[in-house]
Short mmCIF file of C-alpha atoms in Angstrom, two decimals:
data_model
loop_
_atom_site.label_atom_id
_atom_site.label_comp_id
_atom_site.label_asym_id
_atom_site.label_seq_id
_atom_site.Cartn_x
_atom_site.Cartn_y
_atom_site.Cartn_z
CA MET A 167 112.78 113.11 76.90
CA THR A 168 111.84 113.24 80.48
CA VAL A 169 108.56 112.56 82.45
CA SER A 170 107.26 114.29 85.32
CA ARG A 171 104.77 114.33 88.16
CA THR A 172 104.17 117.16 91.12
CA VAL A 173 103.99 116.26 94.48
CA GLU A 174 103.33 117.78 97.82
CA LEU A 175 105.03 117.72 101.00
CA GLU A 176 103.14 119.39 104.46
CA GLY A 177 103.70 119.42 108.06
CA HIS A 178 106.97 120.11 110.12
CA ILE A 179 108.75 118.87 107.15
CA ILE A 180 111.97 120.75 107.68
CA ASP A 181 112.96 119.94 111.36
CA SER A 182 111.85 116.72 111.09
CA GLY A 183 114.00 116.11 107.94
CA THR A 184 111.44 114.84 105.63
CA MET A 185 112.07 117.49 102.85
CA GLY A 186 115.81 116.89 102.84
CA ASN A 187 115.13 113.15 102.85
CA CYS A 188 112.97 113.82 99.79
CA PHE A 189 115.40 115.96 97.98
CA GLY A 190 118.06 113.42 98.49
CA ALA A 191 115.88 110.59 97.45
CA VAL A 192 115.16 112.03 94.20
CA MET A 193 118.73 112.78 93.40
CA ASP A 194 119.96 109.42 94.62
CA MET A 195 117.65 107.69 92.29
CA GLY A 196 118.79 109.49 89.40
CA GLY A 197 115.74 112.05 89.13
CA GLU A 198 115.67 115.66 88.88
CA PHE A 199 113.33 117.99 91.05
CA GLU A 200 112.00 121.78 90.71
CA VAL A 201 110.37 123.52 93.83
CA GLU A 202 107.43 125.39 92.42
CA GLU A 203 105.93 126.53 95.80
CA PHE A 204 107.50 126.80 99.15
CA GLU A 205 105.74 128.45 102.13
CA VAL A 206 107.97 128.08 105.35
CA GLY A 207 106.00 127.75 108.72
CA ARG A 208 106.87 130.90 110.64
CA HIS A 209 105.98 129.84 114.15
CA LYS A 210 106.61 126.68 116.22
CA HIS A 211 103.01 125.33 115.44
CA ALA A 212 102.81 126.61 111.71
CA GLU A 213 103.34 123.93 108.88
CA THR A 214 105.69 124.26 105.95
CA TYR A 215 104.32 123.51 102.39
CA CYS A 216 106.36 122.48 99.59
CA ARG A 217 105.27 121.77 96.12
CA MET A 218 107.81 120.09 93.65
CA ARG A 219 107.93 118.79 90.15
CA VAL A 220 109.96 115.40 89.76
CA MET A 221 111.27 114.64 86.85
CA ALA A 222 112.89 111.31 85.33
CA GLU A 223 114.00 109.85 82.35
CA THR A 224 111.63 106.91 82.18
CA GLU A 225 108.00 105.98 83.29
CA ALA A 226 109.73 103.54 85.43
CA ASP A 227 112.15 105.52 86.85
CA LEU A 228 109.60 108.01 87.87
CA ARG A 229 107.34 105.30 89.48
CA ALA A 230 110.27 104.28 91.61
CA ILE A 231 110.99 107.73 92.83
CA LEU A 232 107.39 108.09 93.43
CA HIS A 233 107.35 105.25 95.70
CA GLU A 234 109.90 106.26 97.55
CA LEU A 235 108.80 109.90 98.05
CA ASN A 236 105.45 108.34 99.28
CA GLN A 237 107.04 106.44 101.80
CA GLN A 238 108.48 109.69 103.03
CA GLY A 239 105.15 111.29 103.15
CA ALA A 240 104.70 113.09 100.08
CA THR A 241 101.54 113.07 98.03
CA VAL A 242 100.95 113.24 94.27
CA ALA A 243 99.17 116.61 93.50
CA ASP A 244 95.71 116.31 91.99
CA PRO A 245 95.40 112.62 93.12
CA ARG A 246 93.17 110.28 91.48
CA ASP A 247 91.31 107.25 93.02
CA ALA A 248 93.64 104.11 93.88
CA THR A 249 94.04 101.87 91.16
CA LEU A 250 92.56 98.56 91.92
CA HIS A 251 93.10 95.07 90.63
CA GLU A 252 91.50 91.66 91.74
CA ALA A 253 93.77 89.03 93.18
CA PRO A 254 93.94 86.38 90.62
CA GLU A 255 94.18 83.28 93.19
CA ASP A 256 94.53 82.96 97.15
CA GLY A 257 97.74 83.92 98.26
CA VAL A 258 98.83 85.86 94.94
CA VAL A 259 98.67 89.66 94.45
CA PRO A 260 98.79 91.58 91.30
CA VAL A 261 101.90 92.68 89.61
CA ASP A 262 102.88 96.26 91.04
CA PHE A 263 100.76 95.90 94.35
CA TYR A 264 101.45 98.82 96.66
CA SER A 265 103.44 97.29 99.58
CA THR A 266 102.64 99.15 102.57
CA THR A 267 104.78 101.00 105.52
CA ASN A 268 103.90 100.74 109.15
CA HIS A 269 102.80 104.70 109.06
CA PRO A 270 99.10 105.82 109.07
CA THR A 271 98.17 105.42 105.44
CA PHE A 272 94.98 106.91 103.53
CA VAL A 273 93.76 105.67 100.06
CA ARG A 274 91.29 107.43 97.80
CA VAL A 275 88.30 105.36 97.11
CA ASP A 276 85.63 106.98 95.07
CA GLY A 277 86.70 110.26 95.52
CA GLU A 278 87.02 109.86 99.30
CA TRP A 279 90.07 109.69 101.50
CA ILE A 280 89.60 106.38 103.73
CA GLU A 281 91.89 105.57 106.46
CA VAL A 282 93.95 102.10 106.28
CA GLU A 283 92.86 99.86 109.33
CA ASP A 284 95.55 98.18 111.18
CA ALA A 285 98.67 99.49 109.93
CA GLU A 286 101.37 97.03 109.34
CA MET A 287 104.80 97.25 107.01
CA ASP A 288 104.94 94.83 104.10
CA CYS A 289 101.30 94.22 103.55
CA ALA A 290 98.97 94.50 100.49
CA LEU A 291 96.05 96.88 100.89
CA VAL A 292 92.56 95.47 100.22
CA VAL A 293 89.65 97.56 99.49
CA GLU A 294 86.07 96.51 100.48
CA ARG A 295 83.50 98.97 98.64
CA GLY A 296 80.74 98.40 101.08
CA GLU A 297 77.02 99.06 99.98
CA PRO A 298 76.60 102.81 99.47
CA GLU A 299 72.52 102.29 99.38
CA ASP A 300 72.88 101.22 102.85
CA GLY A 301 75.09 104.05 103.65
CA GLU A 302 78.34 101.77 104.05
CA ARG A 303 81.61 103.73 103.26
CA PRO A 304 84.38 101.67 101.96
CA ARG A 305 87.04 100.11 103.92
CA VAL A 306 90.73 99.60 103.48
CA GLN A 307 92.72 96.92 105.30
CA THR A 308 96.14 95.31 105.52
CA LYS A 309 96.41 91.79 104.71
CA VAL A 310 99.87 89.68 104.81
CA LEU A 311 99.88 87.88 101.27
CA ASN A 312 99.10 84.49 102.52
CA ALA A 313 95.86 85.93 104.01
CA VAL A 314 95.07 87.44 100.29
CA GLU A 315 91.97 85.56 98.81
CA GLU A 316 91.09 85.22 95.13
CA GLY A 317 88.94 88.25 93.89
CA ASP A 318 90.29 90.48 96.66
CA LEU A 319 90.46 94.34 95.36
CA ILE A 320 94.31 95.14 96.02
CA VAL A 321 95.42 98.65 95.58
CA THR A 322 98.50 98.73 92.88
CA GLY A 323 100.74 101.84 91.86
CA GLU A 324 101.23 104.86 93.80
CA SER A 325 98.34 106.83 92.80
CA GLY A 326 95.50 107.60 95.39
CA ILE A 327 97.50 106.84 98.43
CA ARG A 328 98.90 109.06 101.16
CA VAL A 329 101.13 108.29 103.96
CA GLU A 330 101.76 110.17 107.17
CA PRO A 331 104.85 109.26 108.97
CA PRO A 332 104.91 110.42 112.71
CA GLU A 333 106.87 113.70 113.13
CA ARG A 334 109.44 114.44 115.55
CA PRO A 335 107.97 116.96 118.29
CA ARG A 336 109.79 120.38 117.81
CA ASN A 337 110.88 120.87 121.45
CA GLY A 338 111.08 117.21 122.34
CA GLY A 339 108.19 117.71 124.93
CA GLY A 340 104.83 116.34 125.06
CA SER A 341 103.79 112.67 125.89
CA PHE A 342 106.84 110.35 125.51
CA GLY A 343 108.82 113.32 124.24
CA PHE A 344 112.12 111.33 124.54
CA MET A 345 111.06 108.98 121.80
CA GLN A 346 113.31 110.35 119.03
CA GLY A 347 114.46 106.91 117.73
CA GLY A 348 117.99 105.58 117.67
CA VAL A 349 120.33 104.06 120.42
CA SER A 350 122.93 104.80 122.88
CA SER A 351 124.48 103.50 125.84
CA GLU A 352 125.01 107.16 127.00
CA ARG A 353 121.45 107.86 127.58
CA PRO A 354 120.28 108.82 131.35
CA SER A 355 118.97 105.35 132.55
CA ALA A 356 117.01 106.72 135.59
CA SER A 357 115.28 109.36 134.03
CA LEU A 358 114.17 107.06 130.98
CA ILE A 359 112.88 104.53 133.31
CA GLU A 360 110.94 107.19 134.87
CA GLU A 361 109.61 108.27 131.70
CA ILE A 362 108.61 104.72 130.82
CA ALA A 363 106.92 104.39 134.18
CA ASP A 364 104.91 107.42 133.63
CA GLU A 365 103.83 106.38 130.03
CA MET A 366 102.96 102.78 131.65
CA ARG A 367 100.90 104.52 134.48
CA GLU A 368 98.94 106.58 131.87
CA VAL A 369 98.32 103.52 129.73
CA ARG A 370 97.02 101.82 132.70
CA GLU A 371 94.71 104.72 133.84
CA THR A 372 93.12 104.80 130.42
CA ASP A 373 92.49 101.05 130.13
CA GLY A 374 95.09 100.95 127.42
CA ASN A 375 97.57 98.03 126.71
CA VAL A 376 101.03 97.37 127.56
CA LEU A 377 102.58 94.49 125.61
CA VAL A 378 106.17 93.02 127.04
CA VAL A 379 108.12 90.99 124.44
CA CYS A 380 110.41 88.78 126.53
CA GLY A 381 113.78 86.99 126.11
CA PRO A 382 115.25 84.12 128.19
CA ALA A 383 118.00 86.50 129.30
CA ILE A 384 115.51 88.05 131.63
CA VAL A 385 115.77 84.90 133.90
CA HIS A 386 119.34 84.13 134.10
CA SER A 387 120.28 87.93 134.77
CA GLY A 388 118.04 88.35 137.42
CA GLY A 389 114.96 90.17 136.21
CA ARG A 390 112.49 87.46 136.43
CA ASP A 391 111.06 88.28 139.80
CA ALA A 392 110.67 92.07 139.01
CA LEU A 393 108.93 91.18 135.98
CA ALA A 394 106.46 88.84 137.86
CA ASP A 395 105.53 91.43 140.09
CA LEU A 396 104.75 93.91 137.07
CA VAL A 397 102.45 91.08 135.71
CA ARG A 398 100.68 90.67 138.94
CA GLU A 399 100.26 94.40 139.78
CA GLY A 400 98.63 94.75 136.43
CA TYR A 401 101.18 96.59 134.62
CA VAL A 402 101.50 94.07 131.97
CA ASP A 403 98.20 93.35 129.67
CA ALA A 404 100.02 90.77 127.20
CA LEU A 405 103.12 88.91 127.05
CA SER A 406 105.01 87.87 123.93
CA ALA A 407 108.10 85.53 123.83
CA GLY A 408 109.39 82.18 122.68
CA ASN A 409 109.34 78.90 123.97
CA GLY A 410 112.94 79.34 125.50
CA PHE A 411 111.66 82.23 128.06
CA ALA A 412 108.81 80.26 129.14
CA VAL A 413 111.20 77.20 129.99
CA HIS A 414 113.94 79.22 131.73
CA ASP A 415 111.03 80.72 133.78
CA LEU A 416 109.46 77.36 134.67
CA GLU A 417 112.84 75.74 135.37
CA ARG A 418 113.59 78.55 137.85
CA ASP A 419 110.22 77.72 139.73
CA LEU A 420 110.77 73.95 139.58
CA TYR A 421 114.68 73.46 140.00
CA GLY A 422 115.91 77.00 141.01
CA THR A 423 118.26 76.99 137.86
CA SER A 424 118.14 78.47 134.49
CA LEU A 425 120.12 76.59 131.62
CA GLY A 426 121.32 74.30 134.42
CA VAL A 427 122.81 77.45 136.32
CA ASP A 428 121.78 78.11 140.06
CA THR A 429 120.70 81.86 139.66
CA GLU A 430 121.27 82.72 143.28
CA LYS A 431 124.66 81.06 143.74
CA LEU A 432 125.62 80.83 140.11
CA GLU A 433 126.85 77.35 140.65
CA HIS A 434 126.24 74.25 138.32
CA PRO A 435 124.05 71.62 140.49
CA ARG A 436 124.73 68.06 139.75
CA LYS A 437 122.53 67.15 136.58
CA GLY A 438 121.48 70.92 136.26
CA HIS A 439 122.17 70.71 132.52
CA LYS A 440 119.14 68.12 132.46
CA HIS A 441 116.73 70.65 134.28
CA HIS A 442 115.79 72.27 130.83
CA ILE A 443 114.49 69.30 129.25
CA TYR A 444 113.17 67.87 132.59
CA THR A 445 110.73 70.97 132.70
CA ILE A 446 109.55 70.75 129.31
CA SER A 447 108.64 66.83 130.34
CA GLU A 448 106.99 67.94 133.40
CA ILE A 449 105.07 70.69 131.80
CA ALA A 450 103.88 68.09 129.14
CA ARG A 451 102.95 65.43 131.57
CA LEU A 452 100.56 67.82 133.13
CA GLY A 453 99.12 69.04 129.91
CA GLY A 454 100.34 72.61 130.00
CA ILE A 455 101.42 75.79 131.96
CA GLU A 456 97.83 76.57 132.90
CA GLU A 457 97.38 72.83 134.17
CA ALA A 458 100.67 72.88 136.11
CA VAL A 459 99.75 76.24 137.85
CA ASP A 460 96.37 74.33 138.68
CA GLU A 461 97.88 71.44 140.23
CA GLY A 462 100.24 73.71 142.39
CA VAL A 463 103.43 72.39 140.44
CA VAL A 464 104.25 75.80 139.39
CA ASP A 465 103.48 78.49 142.04
CA GLU A 466 105.60 81.42 141.21
CA GLY A 467 107.06 83.55 138.33
CA VAL A 468 106.17 85.22 135.20
CA MET A 469 104.08 82.17 133.54
CA TYR A 470 102.54 81.66 136.94
CA GLU A 471 101.69 85.27 137.19
CA CYS A 472 100.16 85.63 133.58
CA VAL A 473 97.95 82.41 134.39
CA SER A 474 96.76 83.47 137.86
CA ASN A 475 96.02 87.42 136.49
CA ASP A 476 94.59 85.96 133.09
CA VAL A 477 97.27 87.84 131.28
CA PRO A 478 97.24 86.35 127.68
CA TYR A 479 100.46 85.18 126.17
CA VAL A 480 101.82 83.98 122.94
CA LEU A 481 104.76 81.51 122.95
CA ALA A 482 105.75 81.42 119.24
CA GLY A 483 108.09 78.40 118.40
CA SER A 484 111.13 78.20 116.21
CA ILE A 485 113.50 75.36 114.62
CA ARG A 486 115.81 75.94 117.56
CA ASP A 487 113.39 74.64 120.33
CA ASP A 488 113.66 71.83 122.74
CA GLY A 489 110.32 69.91 123.34
CA PRO A 490 108.72 72.50 122.94
CA LEU A 491 106.06 73.10 125.86
CA PRO A 492 102.42 72.23 124.93
CA ASP A 493 101.54 75.95 124.78
CA THR A 494 104.16 76.90 121.91
CA ILE A 495 102.59 77.54 118.60
CA THR A 496 104.80 75.56 116.41
CA ASP A 497 103.01 76.73 113.20
CA SER A 498 104.97 79.94 111.91
CA ILE A 499 101.93 81.49 110.24
CA GLU A 500 99.60 80.75 113.30
CA ALA A 501 102.13 82.11 115.55
CA GLN A 502 102.48 85.32 113.40
CA ASN A 503 98.75 85.94 113.44
CA ALA A 504 98.81 85.52 117.24
CA ILE A 505 101.35 88.02 117.41
CA ARG A 506 99.87 90.22 114.94
CA GLU A 507 96.71 90.32 117.04
CA GLN A 508 98.63 91.37 120.28
CA ALA A 509 100.69 94.05 118.34
CA GLN A 510 97.22 95.66 117.03
CA GLU A 511 95.92 95.97 120.60
CA ALA A 512 98.95 97.46 122.08
CA ASP A 513 99.70 101.11 122.76
CA ILE A 514 103.14 100.89 124.32
CA VAL A 515 105.63 97.72 123.90
CA LEU A 516 108.49 97.02 125.74
CA MET A 517 111.14 94.44 124.03
CA LEU A 518 113.18 93.06 126.63
CA ALA A 519 116.44 91.14 125.80
CA THR A 520 115.47 89.54 122.42
CA LEU A 521 116.27 90.36 119.24
CA LEU A 522 114.17 87.78 117.02
CA HIS A 523 110.95 88.45 118.66
CA SER A 524 111.73 92.20 119.13
CA VAL A 525 111.90 92.04 115.15
CA ALA A 526 109.07 89.76 114.63
CA VAL A 527 106.80 92.00 116.92
CA GLY A 528 108.18 95.26 115.39
CA ASN A 529 107.24 94.06 111.84
CA CYS A 530 103.50 93.84 112.95
CA LEU A 531 103.47 97.32 114.94
CA PRO A 532 102.00 100.62 113.32
CA SER A 533 104.71 103.37 113.72
CA THR A 534 102.45 105.31 116.16
CA THR A 535 102.57 102.80 118.74
CA LYS A 536 105.26 103.59 121.30
CA THR A 537 108.25 101.21 121.55
CA VAL A 538 110.89 100.87 123.92
CA CYS A 539 113.72 98.25 123.38
CA VAL A 540 115.98 97.16 126.19
CA ASP A 541 119.34 94.84 125.37
CA ILE A 542 122.70 94.90 126.25
CA ASN A 543 123.42 94.61 122.58
CA PRO A 544 122.86 97.75 120.68
CA ALA A 545 122.64 95.59 117.42
CA THR A 546 119.14 94.84 118.51
CA VAL A 547 117.83 98.24 118.32
CA THR A 548 119.59 98.91 115.14
CA GLN A 549 118.12 95.96 113.50
CA LEU A 550 114.87 97.30 114.69
CA LEU A 551 115.37 100.71 112.91
CA ASP A 552 116.76 98.90 109.75
CA ARG A 553 113.58 97.01 109.41
CA GLY A 554 111.47 100.22 109.83
CA SER A 555 110.55 100.35 113.37
CA ALA A 556 111.62 103.83 113.37
CA GLN A 557 109.48 104.67 116.46
CA ALA A 558 111.72 102.51 118.47
CA ILE A 559 113.83 103.91 121.13
CA GLY A 560 116.82 101.67 122.57
CA MET A 561 118.38 101.35 126.10
CA VAL A 562 121.84 99.80 125.89
CA THR A 563 121.99 98.30 129.70
CA ASP A 564 121.51 94.94 131.57
CA ILE A 565 118.12 93.76 131.54
CA GLY A 566 118.66 92.47 135.21
CA THR A 567 119.26 96.00 136.12
CA PHE A 568 116.63 97.53 134.02
CA ILE A 569 113.58 95.44 134.91
CA PRO A 570 114.02 95.97 138.90
CA MET A 571 114.52 99.86 138.42
CA LEU A 572 111.22 100.05 136.51
CA ALA A 573 109.46 97.72 138.91
CA GLU A 574 110.71 99.99 141.97
CA GLU A 575 109.60 102.90 140.03
CA LEU A 576 105.90 101.59 139.37
CA LEU A 577 105.38 99.99 142.42
CA GLU A 578 106.78 102.27 145.05
CA GLU A 579 104.44 103.50 147.73
#
């Protein structure tokens, strides 16, 4: 005996590939489907509607298929309210809790569709009912598992949940029209940089937020000064990096080297290999990066411009760090929360030459946030896509070339 449910798809589901993905998912997971209604949009802006019955051998198999279809944007027909169960204790969620995507999501509570706040992948959904007598609507928020508190109302199962993945533009045009996902070393860098610059100008003019995620290669590849210029001129609103990036940047100011190598002459000065740890010691002696700037010890570079222009930064530590600097957050949960706050404020994110921090920030971003990843290694963008940051576009190029070209485009008279 088979079990079945009916689901609906609506939007530009043909050209975006959504319909084909759903058909494929059903078959790959051992189910069957029958299209009951199909209305094709007959002009560029018309949407397509598909209603299909999904069948599986068991309830468990059907539930797994429905979960996959939900991630693709399919909605169960005649939806019921979401199923809610209380968290049994702090940091513990009910069995069969709904694990989120990073797409815009809506939850049906008391017959009303409520948009989820702060969309983020791999989280639980927590419902706050509010006080109807005071005119308060329910709220639904994402929570990472370690932030769940005993008694929180957690969404479980697939009922009463609607996901709306961003759709690819039909004509590739519009704002940030080149953002089609994927990675290629053949993309026309100059034209892409021009479009990125245009988007950054627009974000700046509308009081939006540009988040830059930085790797140490920026310093020793020659992109540091151009990035510092962008910070000084107001094109960077927040910076996320690791201990290594800040140390390289500060070492370049204090000693003219990066990891002991003279970045101008490409020579190894005597005792240059010690400059990295000397830098950490000097900044620690002064009490931190801001204190070093105030004392005049640090007077140029990216971190200097961040302090001088009140650009907030998060330095997240790792097990590999030397020192680390006093400003580096060594508690991983605290660092995640700090990155999460940055990500939720961002309108566009530039991920520059760092695999680990790009993935960390990408995990916190909603799929509606425009994201550009630049790295000499195509695996960096591939990793982002595999983790679910499908909105990321990748440029495979030298970061020391990209940042000066971007700065030239933005800062030209």
